[in-house]
């Protein structure tokens, strides 16, 4: 299926990689796409490496497996670069987006010779400035949408605001911070 985009997420339990994966699936569904969003767990404990997956397509997808040759990879915790082969199977025509304050060229030596595009975004700084705490999933979600263009960015932002209003109906004070996180990450993701 040519028009399908496959994204693999790498994070640690408690960082929100699964939540970001599911939010991307919801946003893609809202945009009229066919979607899959699902996690894969090892030992289910805080801090353990986790993987999550998205498939987004214009047509119904009959594939129901993990993603072994993703178009894009999102790394929510840069310490995983030394612990997990995050570029395994990654399409060199795609890209990897890493949560780091470092520049992409500083991280390339940790990517096992991956020849595709490398992007970074400082999700820690953005989330701490916008939300007062470290929640890397919201900035990483925005960064992968900006890099992959799997969704039209302006519509994505509008759809996420609607989603946040529903998700945080009992905590409306966090909506503005999350929206600011999305917008800042989309502006700051760099190659």
mmCIF file of C-alpha atoms in Angstrom:
data_model
loop_
_atom_site.group_PDB
_atom_site.id
_atom_site.type_symbol
_atom_site.label_atom_id
_atom_site.label_comp_id
_atom_site.label_asym_id
_atom_site.label_seq_id
_atom_site.Cartn_x
_atom_site.Cartn_y
_atom_site.Cartn_z
ATOM 1 C CA UNK A 1 0.000 0.000 0.000
ATOM 2 C CA UNK A 2 1.887 3.037 -1.314
ATOM 3 C CA UNK A 3 0.035 5.845 0.451
ATOM 4 C CA UNK A 4 0.425 4.341 3.934
ATOM 5 C CA UNK A 5 2.750 6.020 6.444
ATOM 6 C CA UNK A 6 4.162 3.876 9.233
ATOM 7 C CA UNK A 7 5.572 5.423 12.410
ATOM 8 C CA UNK A 8 7.356 3.652 15.255
ATOM 9 C CA UNK A 9 7.604 5.309 18.667
ATOM 10 C CA UNK A 10 10.350 4.522 21.225
ATOM 11 C CA UNK A 11 9.999 5.732 24.783
ATOM 12 C CA UNK A 12 10.023 4.630 28.382
ATOM 13 C CA UNK A 13 7.003 3.710 30.451
ATOM 14 C CA UNK A 14 5.429 6.832 31.917
ATOM 15 C CA UNK A 15 6.719 9.299 29.291
ATOM 16 C CA UNK A 16 3.541 9.266 27.236
ATOM 17 C CA UNK A 17 4.771 7.641 24.010
ATOM 18 C CA UNK A 18 1.699 5.391 23.937
ATOM 19 C CA UNK A 19 -0.569 8.364 24.630
ATOM 20 C CA UNK A 20 1.056 10.407 21.846
ATOM 21 C CA UNK A 21 0.672 7.457 19.481
ATOM 22 C CA UNK A 22 -3.017 7.194 20.319
ATOM 23 C CA UNK A 23 -3.518 10.975 20.001
ATOM 24 C CA UNK A 24 -1.954 10.845 16.537
ATOM 25 C CA UNK A 25 -4.322 8.023 15.608
ATOM 26 C CA UNK A 26 -7.299 10.061 16.858
ATOM 27 C CA UNK A 27 -6.187 13.154 14.937
ATOM 28 C CA UNK A 28 -5.673 11.143 11.746
ATOM 29 C CA UNK A 29 -9.089 9.522 12.152
ATOM 30 C CA UNK A 30 -10.672 12.937 12.648
ATOM 31 C CA UNK A 31 -8.955 14.029 9.413
ATOM 32 C CA UNK A 32 -10.718 11.182 7.582
ATOM 33 C CA UNK A 33 -7.820 8.753 7.358
ATOM 34 C CA UNK A 34 -7.687 5.055 8.125
ATOM 35 C CA UNK A 35 -5.547 4.522 11.204
ATOM 36 C CA UNK A 36 -3.977 2.050 13.532
ATOM 37 C CA UNK A 37 -2.378 2.987 16.822
ATOM 38 C CA UNK A 38 -1.123 0.361 19.251
ATOM 39 C CA UNK A 39 1.595 -0.222 21.853
ATOM 40 C CA UNK A 40 3.955 -3.119 22.443
ATOM 41 C CA UNK A 41 5.112 -3.663 25.988
ATOM 42 C CA UNK A 42 7.929 -5.590 27.574
ATOM 43 C CA UNK A 43 7.999 -5.666 31.359
ATOM 44 C CA UNK A 44 5.232 -3.240 32.216
ATOM 45 C CA UNK A 45 6.936 -0.916 34.648
ATOM 46 C CA UNK A 46 7.732 2.757 34.880
ATOM 47 C CA UNK A 47 10.917 3.540 32.978
ATOM 48 C CA UNK A 48 11.033 0.312 30.946
ATOM 49 C CA UNK A 49 11.469 0.713 27.175
ATOM 50 C CA UNK A 50 8.205 0.617 25.246
ATOM 51 C CA UNK A 51 7.383 0.728 21.569
ATOM 52 C CA UNK A 52 4.197 2.013 19.965
ATOM 53 C CA UNK A 53 3.081 2.100 16.359
ATOM 54 C CA UNK A 54 0.939 4.122 13.954
ATOM 55 C CA UNK A 55 -0.257 3.260 10.482
ATOM 56 C CA UNK A 56 -2.023 6.073 8.659
ATOM 57 C CA UNK A 57 -3.509 5.627 5.208
ATOM 58 C CA UNK A 58 -6.052 6.870 2.708
ATOM 59 C CA UNK A 59 -7.268 3.272 2.286
ATOM 60 C CA UNK A 60 -8.258 0.540 4.699
ATOM 61 C CA UNK A 61 -5.220 -1.382 5.904
ATOM 62 C CA UNK A 62 -5.332 -5.147 6.291
ATOM 63 C CA UNK A 63 -1.915 -5.426 7.947
ATOM 64 C CA UNK A 64 -2.088 -6.296 11.637
ATOM 65 C CA UNK A 65 1.472 -6.635 12.889
ATOM 66 C CA UNK A 66 4.195 -4.572 14.455
ATOM 67 C CA UNK A 67 5.997 -2.184 12.128
ATOM 68 C CA UNK A 68 9.389 -3.488 11.065
ATOM 69 C CA UNK A 69 10.243 -1.008 8.298
ATOM 70 C CA UNK A 70 8.853 2.354 9.443
ATOM 71 C CA UNK A 71 8.870 5.526 7.410
ATOM 72 C CA UNK A 72 9.464 7.555 10.575
ATOM 73 C CA UNK A 73 10.740 6.896 14.078
ATOM 74 C CA UNK A 74 10.075 9.043 17.139
ATOM 75 C CA UNK A 75 12.468 8.727 20.093
ATOM 76 C CA UNK A 76 10.883 10.225 23.208
ATOM 77 C CA UNK A 77 13.908 9.459 25.435
ATOM 78 C CA UNK A 78 17.356 10.050 23.974
ATOM 79 C CA UNK A 79 18.942 7.563 26.428
ATOM 80 C CA UNK A 80 17.329 4.833 24.309
ATOM 81 C CA UNK A 81 19.778 5.646 21.498
ATOM 82 C CA UNK A 82 22.420 3.643 23.369
ATOM 83 C CA UNK A 83 20.063 0.893 24.547
ATOM 84 C CA UNK A 84 17.777 0.135 21.590
ATOM 85 C CA UNK A 85 18.400 -0.078 17.834
ATOM 86 C CA UNK A 86 15.915 2.699 17.106
ATOM 87 C CA UNK A 87 16.848 2.895 13.416
ATOM 88 C CA UNK A 88 16.337 -0.817 12.736
ATOM 89 C CA UNK A 89 14.454 -1.079 9.441
ATOM 90 C CA UNK A 90 13.973 2.705 9.224
ATOM 91 C CA UNK A 91 13.449 3.867 5.660
ATOM 92 C CA UNK A 92 16.357 6.147 4.646
ATOM 93 C CA UNK A 93 13.804 8.219 2.691
ATOM 94 C CA UNK A 94 11.983 8.894 5.963
ATOM 95 C CA UNK A 95 13.344 10.454 9.145
ATOM 96 C CA UNK A 96 13.960 10.043 12.843
ATOM 97 C CA UNK A 97 12.799 12.661 15.364
ATOM 98 C CA UNK A 98 14.640 12.659 18.698
ATOM 99 C CA UNK A 99 13.830 14.445 21.934
ATOM 100 C CA UNK A 100 17.146 16.142 22.645
ATOM 101 C CA UNK A 101 18.656 19.542 23.289
ATOM 102 C CA UNK A 102 21.518 18.459 21.015
ATOM 103 C CA UNK A 103 21.786 19.192 17.313
ATOM 104 C CA UNK A 104 21.082 16.318 14.890
ATOM 105 C CA UNK A 105 24.724 16.047 13.812
ATOM 106 C CA UNK A 106 25.732 15.399 17.442
ATOM 107 C CA UNK A 107 23.429 12.357 17.592
ATOM 108 C CA UNK A 108 24.187 10.800 14.196
ATOM 109 C CA UNK A 109 27.120 8.741 15.576
ATOM 110 C CA UNK A 110 24.618 6.952 17.857
ATOM 111 C CA UNK A 111 22.324 5.944 14.974
ATOM 112 C CA UNK A 112 24.201 2.939 13.595
ATOM 113 C CA UNK A 113 25.042 4.515 10.254
ATOM 114 C CA UNK A 114 21.475 5.628 9.460
ATOM 115 C CA UNK A 115 21.719 7.781 6.328
ATOM 116 C CA UNK A 116 18.305 9.468 6.402
ATOM 117 C CA UNK A 117 17.203 12.756 7.906
ATOM 118 C CA UNK A 118 17.624 13.333 11.637
ATOM 119 C CA UNK A 119 15.565 15.921 13.500
ATOM 120 C CA UNK A 120 15.704 17.028 17.121
ATOM 121 C CA UNK A 121 13.392 18.976 19.358
ATOM 122 C CA UNK A 122 13.982 19.872 23.005
ATOM 123 C CA UNK A 123 10.716 18.481 24.353
ATOM 124 C CA UNK A 124 11.930 18.807 27.959
ATOM 125 C CA UNK A 125 12.483 22.548 27.713
ATOM 126 C CA UNK A 126 9.299 23.154 25.734
ATOM 127 C CA UNK A 127 7.075 21.166 28.091
ATOM 128 C CA UNK A 128 8.637 22.631 31.229
ATOM 129 C CA UNK A 129 8.196 26.177 29.863
ATOM 130 C CA UNK A 130 4.635 25.589 28.653
ATOM 131 C CA UNK A 131 3.297 23.166 31.261
ATOM 132 C CA UNK A 132 5.578 23.619 34.255
ATOM 133 C CA UNK A 133 6.472 19.890 34.202
ATOM 134 C CA UNK A 134 8.227 17.415 31.963
ATOM 135 C CA UNK A 135 5.661 15.867 29.616
ATOM 136 C CA UNK A 136 7.583 15.043 26.418
ATOM 137 C CA UNK A 137 4.717 13.416 24.541
ATOM 138 C CA UNK A 138 2.901 16.580 23.432
ATOM 139 C CA UNK A 139 5.954 18.247 21.856
ATOM 140 C CA UNK A 140 7.043 14.960 20.249
ATOM 141 C CA UNK A 141 3.571 14.451 18.772
ATOM 142 C CA UNK A 142 3.710 17.914 17.189
ATOM 143 C CA UNK A 143 7.265 17.377 15.947
ATOM 144 C CA UNK A 144 6.424 14.149 14.085
ATOM 145 C CA UNK A 145 3.401 15.765 12.433
ATOM 146 C CA UNK A 146 5.558 18.710 11.341
ATOM 147 C CA UNK A 147 8.331 16.468 9.983
ATOM 148 C CA UNK A 148 6.207 13.759 8.357
ATOM 149 C CA UNK A 149 3.349 15.952 7.116
ATOM 150 C CA UNK A 150 1.174 12.889 7.624
ATOM 151 C CA UNK A 151 -1.497 15.436 8.588
ATOM 152 C CA UNK A 152 -1.941 19.010 7.435
ATOM 153 C CA UNK A 153 -0.334 20.983 10.314
ATOM 154 C CA UNK A 154 -2.960 23.741 10.714
ATOM 155 C CA UNK A 155 -5.815 21.247 10.742
ATOM 156 C CA UNK A 156 -3.861 19.059 13.171
ATOM 157 C CA UNK A 157 -3.515 21.974 15.609
ATOM 158 C CA UNK A 158 -7.234 22.775 15.361
ATOM 159 C CA UNK A 159 -8.218 19.109 15.802
ATOM 160 C CA UNK A 160 -5.899 18.771 18.807
ATOM 161 C CA UNK A 161 -7.485 21.789 20.461
ATOM 162 C CA UNK A 162 -10.888 20.107 20.111
ATOM 163 C CA UNK A 163 -9.417 16.859 21.443
ATOM 164 C CA UNK A 164 -7.781 18.599 24.419
ATOM 165 C CA UNK A 165 -11.046 20.374 25.273
ATOM 166 C CA UNK A 166 -12.701 16.965 25.482
ATOM 167 C CA UNK A 167 -9.782 15.156 27.163
ATOM 168 C CA UNK A 168 -9.216 17.914 29.729
ATOM 169 C CA UNK A 169 -12.865 18.927 30.248
ATOM 170 C CA UNK A 170 -12.370 18.794 34.018
ATOM 171 C CA UNK A 171 -8.960 20.547 33.835
ATOM 172 C CA UNK A 172 -9.426 23.368 31.301
ATOM 173 C CA UNK A 173 -6.407 25.191 32.745
ATOM 174 C CA UNK A 174 -4.033 22.713 31.003
ATOM 175 C CA UNK A 175 -5.441 23.228 27.502
ATOM 176 C CA UNK A 176 -3.583 26.481 26.770
ATOM 177 C CA UNK A 177 -0.259 25.004 27.909
ATOM 178 C CA UNK A 178 -0.689 21.910 25.762
ATOM 179 C CA UNK A 179 -1.609 24.011 22.745
ATOM 180 C CA UNK A 180 1.450 26.190 23.295
ATOM 181 C CA UNK A 181 3.574 23.008 23.524
ATOM 182 C CA UNK A 182 2.275 21.806 20.164
ATOM 183 C CA UNK A 183 2.909 25.105 18.427
ATOM 184 C CA UNK A 184 6.390 25.618 19.914
ATOM 185 C CA UNK A 185 7.524 22.098 18.988
ATOM 186 C CA UNK A 186 6.276 22.535 15.425
ATOM 187 C CA UNK A 187 8.293 25.746 15.145
ATOM 188 C CA UNK A 188 11.433 24.426 16.832
ATOM 189 C CA UNK A 189 11.932 20.943 15.398
ATOM 190 C CA UNK A 190 15.189 21.133 13.457
ATOM 191 C CA UNK A 191 17.215 19.046 11.046
#
